[in-house]
Coordinates of C-alpha atoms in Angstrom, one line a residue:
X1 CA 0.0 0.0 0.0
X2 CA 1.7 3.1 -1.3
X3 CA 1.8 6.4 1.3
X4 CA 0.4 8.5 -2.0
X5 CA -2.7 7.1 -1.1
X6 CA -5.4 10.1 0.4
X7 CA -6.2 9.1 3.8
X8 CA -9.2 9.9 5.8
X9 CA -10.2 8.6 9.6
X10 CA -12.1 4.8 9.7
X11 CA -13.3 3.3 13.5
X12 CA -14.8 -0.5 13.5
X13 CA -16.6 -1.7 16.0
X14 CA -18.8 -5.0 16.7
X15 CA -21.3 -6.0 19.2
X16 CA -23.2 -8.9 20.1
X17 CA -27.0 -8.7 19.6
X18 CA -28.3 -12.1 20.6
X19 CA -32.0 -12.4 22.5
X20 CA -33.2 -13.8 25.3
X21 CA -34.5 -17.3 24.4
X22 CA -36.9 -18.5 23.3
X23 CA -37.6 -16.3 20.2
X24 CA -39.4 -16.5 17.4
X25 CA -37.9 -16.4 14.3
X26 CA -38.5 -13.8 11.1
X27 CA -38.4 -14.8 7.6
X28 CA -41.1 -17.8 6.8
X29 CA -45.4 -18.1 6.6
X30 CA -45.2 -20.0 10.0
X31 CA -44.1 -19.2 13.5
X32 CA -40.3 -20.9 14.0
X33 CA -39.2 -21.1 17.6
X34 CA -35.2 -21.0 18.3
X35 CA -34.4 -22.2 21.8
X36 CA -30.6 -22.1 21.3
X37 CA -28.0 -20.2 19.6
X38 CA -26.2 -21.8 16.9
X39 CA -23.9 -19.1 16.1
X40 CA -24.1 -15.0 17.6
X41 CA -25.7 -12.5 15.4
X42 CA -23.9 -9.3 15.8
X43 CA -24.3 -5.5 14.5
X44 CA -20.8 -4.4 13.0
X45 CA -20.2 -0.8 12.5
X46 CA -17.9 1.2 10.1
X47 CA -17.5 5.0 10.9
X48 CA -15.6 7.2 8.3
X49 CA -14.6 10.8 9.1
X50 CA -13.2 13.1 5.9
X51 CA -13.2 17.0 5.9
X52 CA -15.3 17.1 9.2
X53 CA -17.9 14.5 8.1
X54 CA -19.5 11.5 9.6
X55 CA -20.8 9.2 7.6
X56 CA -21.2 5.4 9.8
X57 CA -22.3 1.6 7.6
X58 CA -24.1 -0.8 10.4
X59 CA -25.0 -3.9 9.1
X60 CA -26.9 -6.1 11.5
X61 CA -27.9 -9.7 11.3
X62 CA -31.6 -9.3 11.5
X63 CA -34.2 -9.8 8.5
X64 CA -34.9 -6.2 8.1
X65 CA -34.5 -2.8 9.7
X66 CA -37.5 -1.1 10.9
X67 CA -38.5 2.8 10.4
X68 CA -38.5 3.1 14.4
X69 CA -35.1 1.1 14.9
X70 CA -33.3 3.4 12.6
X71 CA -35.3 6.0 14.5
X72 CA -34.5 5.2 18.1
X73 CA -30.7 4.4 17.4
X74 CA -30.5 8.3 15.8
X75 CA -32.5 9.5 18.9
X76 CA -29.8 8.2 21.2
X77 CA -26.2 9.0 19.3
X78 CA -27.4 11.1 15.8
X79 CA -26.2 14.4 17.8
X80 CA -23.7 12.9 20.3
X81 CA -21.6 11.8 17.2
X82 CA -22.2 14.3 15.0
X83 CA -24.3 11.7 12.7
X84 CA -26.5 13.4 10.6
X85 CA -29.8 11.1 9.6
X86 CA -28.7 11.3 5.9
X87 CA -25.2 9.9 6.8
X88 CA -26.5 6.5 8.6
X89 CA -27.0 3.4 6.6
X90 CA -28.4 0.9 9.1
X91 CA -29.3 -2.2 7.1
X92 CA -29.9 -5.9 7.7
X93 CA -28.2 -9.0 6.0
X94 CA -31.8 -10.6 5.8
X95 CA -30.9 -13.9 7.5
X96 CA -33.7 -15.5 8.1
X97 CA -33.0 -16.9 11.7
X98 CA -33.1 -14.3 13.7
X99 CA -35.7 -12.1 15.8
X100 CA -39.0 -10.3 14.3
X101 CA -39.0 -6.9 14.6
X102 CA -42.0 -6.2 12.4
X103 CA -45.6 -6.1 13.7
X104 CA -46.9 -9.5 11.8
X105 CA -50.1 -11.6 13.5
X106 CA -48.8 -14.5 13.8
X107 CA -45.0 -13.9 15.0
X108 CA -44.9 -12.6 18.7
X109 CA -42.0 -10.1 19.5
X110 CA -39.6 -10.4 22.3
X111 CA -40.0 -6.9 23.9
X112 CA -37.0 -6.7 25.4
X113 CA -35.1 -7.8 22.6
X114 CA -36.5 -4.6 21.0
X115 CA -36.2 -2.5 23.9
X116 CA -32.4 -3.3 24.4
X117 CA -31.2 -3.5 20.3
X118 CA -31.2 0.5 19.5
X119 CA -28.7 0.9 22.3
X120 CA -26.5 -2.2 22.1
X121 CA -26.4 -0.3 18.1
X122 CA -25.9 2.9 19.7
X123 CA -23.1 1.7 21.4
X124 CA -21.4 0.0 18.6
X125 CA -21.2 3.7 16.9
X126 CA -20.0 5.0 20.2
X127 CA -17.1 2.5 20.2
X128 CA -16.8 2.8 16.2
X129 CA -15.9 6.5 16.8
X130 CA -13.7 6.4 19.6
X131 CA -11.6 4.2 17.8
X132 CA -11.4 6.8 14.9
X133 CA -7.7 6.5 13.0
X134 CA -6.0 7.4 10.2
X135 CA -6.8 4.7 7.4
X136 CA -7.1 4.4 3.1
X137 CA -10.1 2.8 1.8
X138 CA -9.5 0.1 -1.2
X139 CA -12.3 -0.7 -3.5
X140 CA -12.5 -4.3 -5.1
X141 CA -14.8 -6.1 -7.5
X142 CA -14.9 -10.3 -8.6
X143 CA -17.4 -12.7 -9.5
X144 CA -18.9 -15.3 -7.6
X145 CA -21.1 -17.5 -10.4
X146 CA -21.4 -21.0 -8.4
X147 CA -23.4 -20.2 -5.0
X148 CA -26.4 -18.4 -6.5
X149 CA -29.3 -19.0 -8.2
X150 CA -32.7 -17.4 -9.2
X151 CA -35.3 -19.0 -7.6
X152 CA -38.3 -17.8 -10.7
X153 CA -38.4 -20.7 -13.1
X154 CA -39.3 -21.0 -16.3
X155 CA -41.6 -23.8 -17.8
X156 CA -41.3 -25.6 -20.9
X157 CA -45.1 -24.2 -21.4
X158 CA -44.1 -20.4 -21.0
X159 CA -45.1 -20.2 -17.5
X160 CA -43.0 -19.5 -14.6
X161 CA -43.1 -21.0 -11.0
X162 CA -41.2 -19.7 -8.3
X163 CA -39.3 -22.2 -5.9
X164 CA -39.1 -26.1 -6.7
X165 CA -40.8 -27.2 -9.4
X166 CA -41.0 -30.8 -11.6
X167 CA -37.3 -30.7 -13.0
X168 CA -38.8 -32.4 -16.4
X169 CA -41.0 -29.3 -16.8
X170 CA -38.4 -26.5 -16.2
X171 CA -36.7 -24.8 -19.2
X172 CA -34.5 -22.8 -16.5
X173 CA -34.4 -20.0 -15.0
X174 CA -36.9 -16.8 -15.6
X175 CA -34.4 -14.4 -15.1
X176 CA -30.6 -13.4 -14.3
X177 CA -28.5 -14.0 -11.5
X178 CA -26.3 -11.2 -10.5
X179 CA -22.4 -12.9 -9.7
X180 CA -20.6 -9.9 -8.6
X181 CA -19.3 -9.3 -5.3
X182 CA -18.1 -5.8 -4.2
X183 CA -15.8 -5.1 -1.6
X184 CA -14.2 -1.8 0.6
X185 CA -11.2 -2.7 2.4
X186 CA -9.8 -0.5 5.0
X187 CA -6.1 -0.2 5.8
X188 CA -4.7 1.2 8.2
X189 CA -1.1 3.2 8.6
X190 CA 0.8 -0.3 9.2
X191 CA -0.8 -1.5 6.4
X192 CA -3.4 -4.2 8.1
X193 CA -6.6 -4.8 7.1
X194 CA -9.0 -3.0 9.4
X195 CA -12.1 -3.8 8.0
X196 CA -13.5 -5.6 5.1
X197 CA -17.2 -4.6 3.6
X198 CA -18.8 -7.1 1.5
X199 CA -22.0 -7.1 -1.4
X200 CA -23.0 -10.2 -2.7
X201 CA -26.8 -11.0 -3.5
X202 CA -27.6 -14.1 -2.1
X203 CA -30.4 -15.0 0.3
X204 CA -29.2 -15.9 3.4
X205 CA -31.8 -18.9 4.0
X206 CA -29.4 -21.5 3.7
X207 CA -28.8 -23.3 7.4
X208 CA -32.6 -22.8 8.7
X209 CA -35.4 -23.8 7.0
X210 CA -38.7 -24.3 7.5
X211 CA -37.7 -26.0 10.6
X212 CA -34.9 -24.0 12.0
X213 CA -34.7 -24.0 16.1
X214 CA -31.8 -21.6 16.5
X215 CA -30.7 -18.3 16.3
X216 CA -27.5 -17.9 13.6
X217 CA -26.4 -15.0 11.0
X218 CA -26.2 -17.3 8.4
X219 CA -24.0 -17.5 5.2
X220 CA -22.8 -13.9 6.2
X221 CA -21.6 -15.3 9.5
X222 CA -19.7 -17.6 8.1
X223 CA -17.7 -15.7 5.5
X224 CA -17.2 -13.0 8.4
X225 CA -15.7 -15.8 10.4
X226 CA -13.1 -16.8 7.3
X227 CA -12.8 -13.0 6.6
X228 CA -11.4 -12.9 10.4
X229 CA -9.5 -15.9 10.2
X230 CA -7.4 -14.2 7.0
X231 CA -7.1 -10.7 8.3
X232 CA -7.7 -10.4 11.5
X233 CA -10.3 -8.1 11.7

């Protein structure tokens, strides 16, 4: 990593945001109960800092992000950090064994799971920007074609179908699959990997099931955990 590189300040921080048990889980028609923890779901923070601005990435392993979490996390650090709404991306890696946060009928929420999340987040971006530092972003761009597919298919009769369908009736797929996978690395001055951010579309529903008892982040669990065993971070 050259020292021509512009620099500007990057914190990281992690936290762990595993409920109470037992919880029900988000993501299917049908109420799915985890009494156990198969692997922690967390909420990991990158704050960057250029020319007096703020702008913070939380990605959380929940199904989706609510109006009112995004709203009760600003409420409690927005002017304590000096994060302006606009500069906070909150958003969720959509696994699909973890807590509801939505308001559905047939999915009862843990209310102290939702109670306690905004600030466990809250404090995530507290610790993200006390650990502010010099640092050089890196951007990166491959192709993943083997783990994906699209789940629309199209039949030999014109129709489509979405999920399984009779394999002797399916002309393939209804429409593309996108392979790429984007990535923002962050170095610091001794040239370390600090953080890694990752894009790849690809449902994380691949552990669980319809009959999934635990709590777990999924396929982006995972490839944080080898991302960690490579660099470090």
């Amino acid at each position: 990593m050259s020292s021509d590189y512009p620099t500007c300040l990057a914190g990281v921080a992690r936290i762990c945001i595993n409920p109470n048990l037992p919880v029900s889980l988000a993501g299917y028609f049908h109420d799915r109960v985890a009494d156990r923890v198969r692997d922690d779901l967390g909420a990991d923070v990158l704050v960057l800092e250029n020319g007096g601005r703020r702008v913070a990435l939380v990605s959380c392993d929940l199904i989706s992000i609510t109006d009112e979490l995004q709203g009760w996390v600003l409420e409690r650090v927005g002017e304590e950090l000096g994060l302006a709404p606009e500069a906070v991306l909150i958003s969720a890696s959509h696994t699909h064994t973890a807590p509801e946060l939505r308001v559905r009928d047939v999915f009862p929420r843990r209310q102290d799971f939702l109670d306690e999340l905004p600030e466990r987040i809250a404090q995530a971006l507290r610790e993200a920007v006390a650990a502010l530092a010099p640092a050089t972003i890196h951007a990166g761009q491959s192709q993943a074609k083997s783990f994906s597919f699209n789940r629309l298919n199209r039949l030999k009769d014109g129709s489509e179908v979405f999920g399984r369908a009779n394999p002797e009736l399916v002309a393939g797929p209804a429409g593309p699959v996108d392979p790429s996978v984007q990535t923002l690395a962050v170095y610091g001055p001794d040239r370390k990997v600090r953080a890694v951010v990752v894009n790849f579309a690809c449902h994380p529903d691949i552990i669980g099931g319809g009959r999934a008892d635990f709590v777990s982040a999924d396929w982006p669990g995972e490839m944080r955990r080898c991302l960690q065993a490579v660099y470090g971070v």
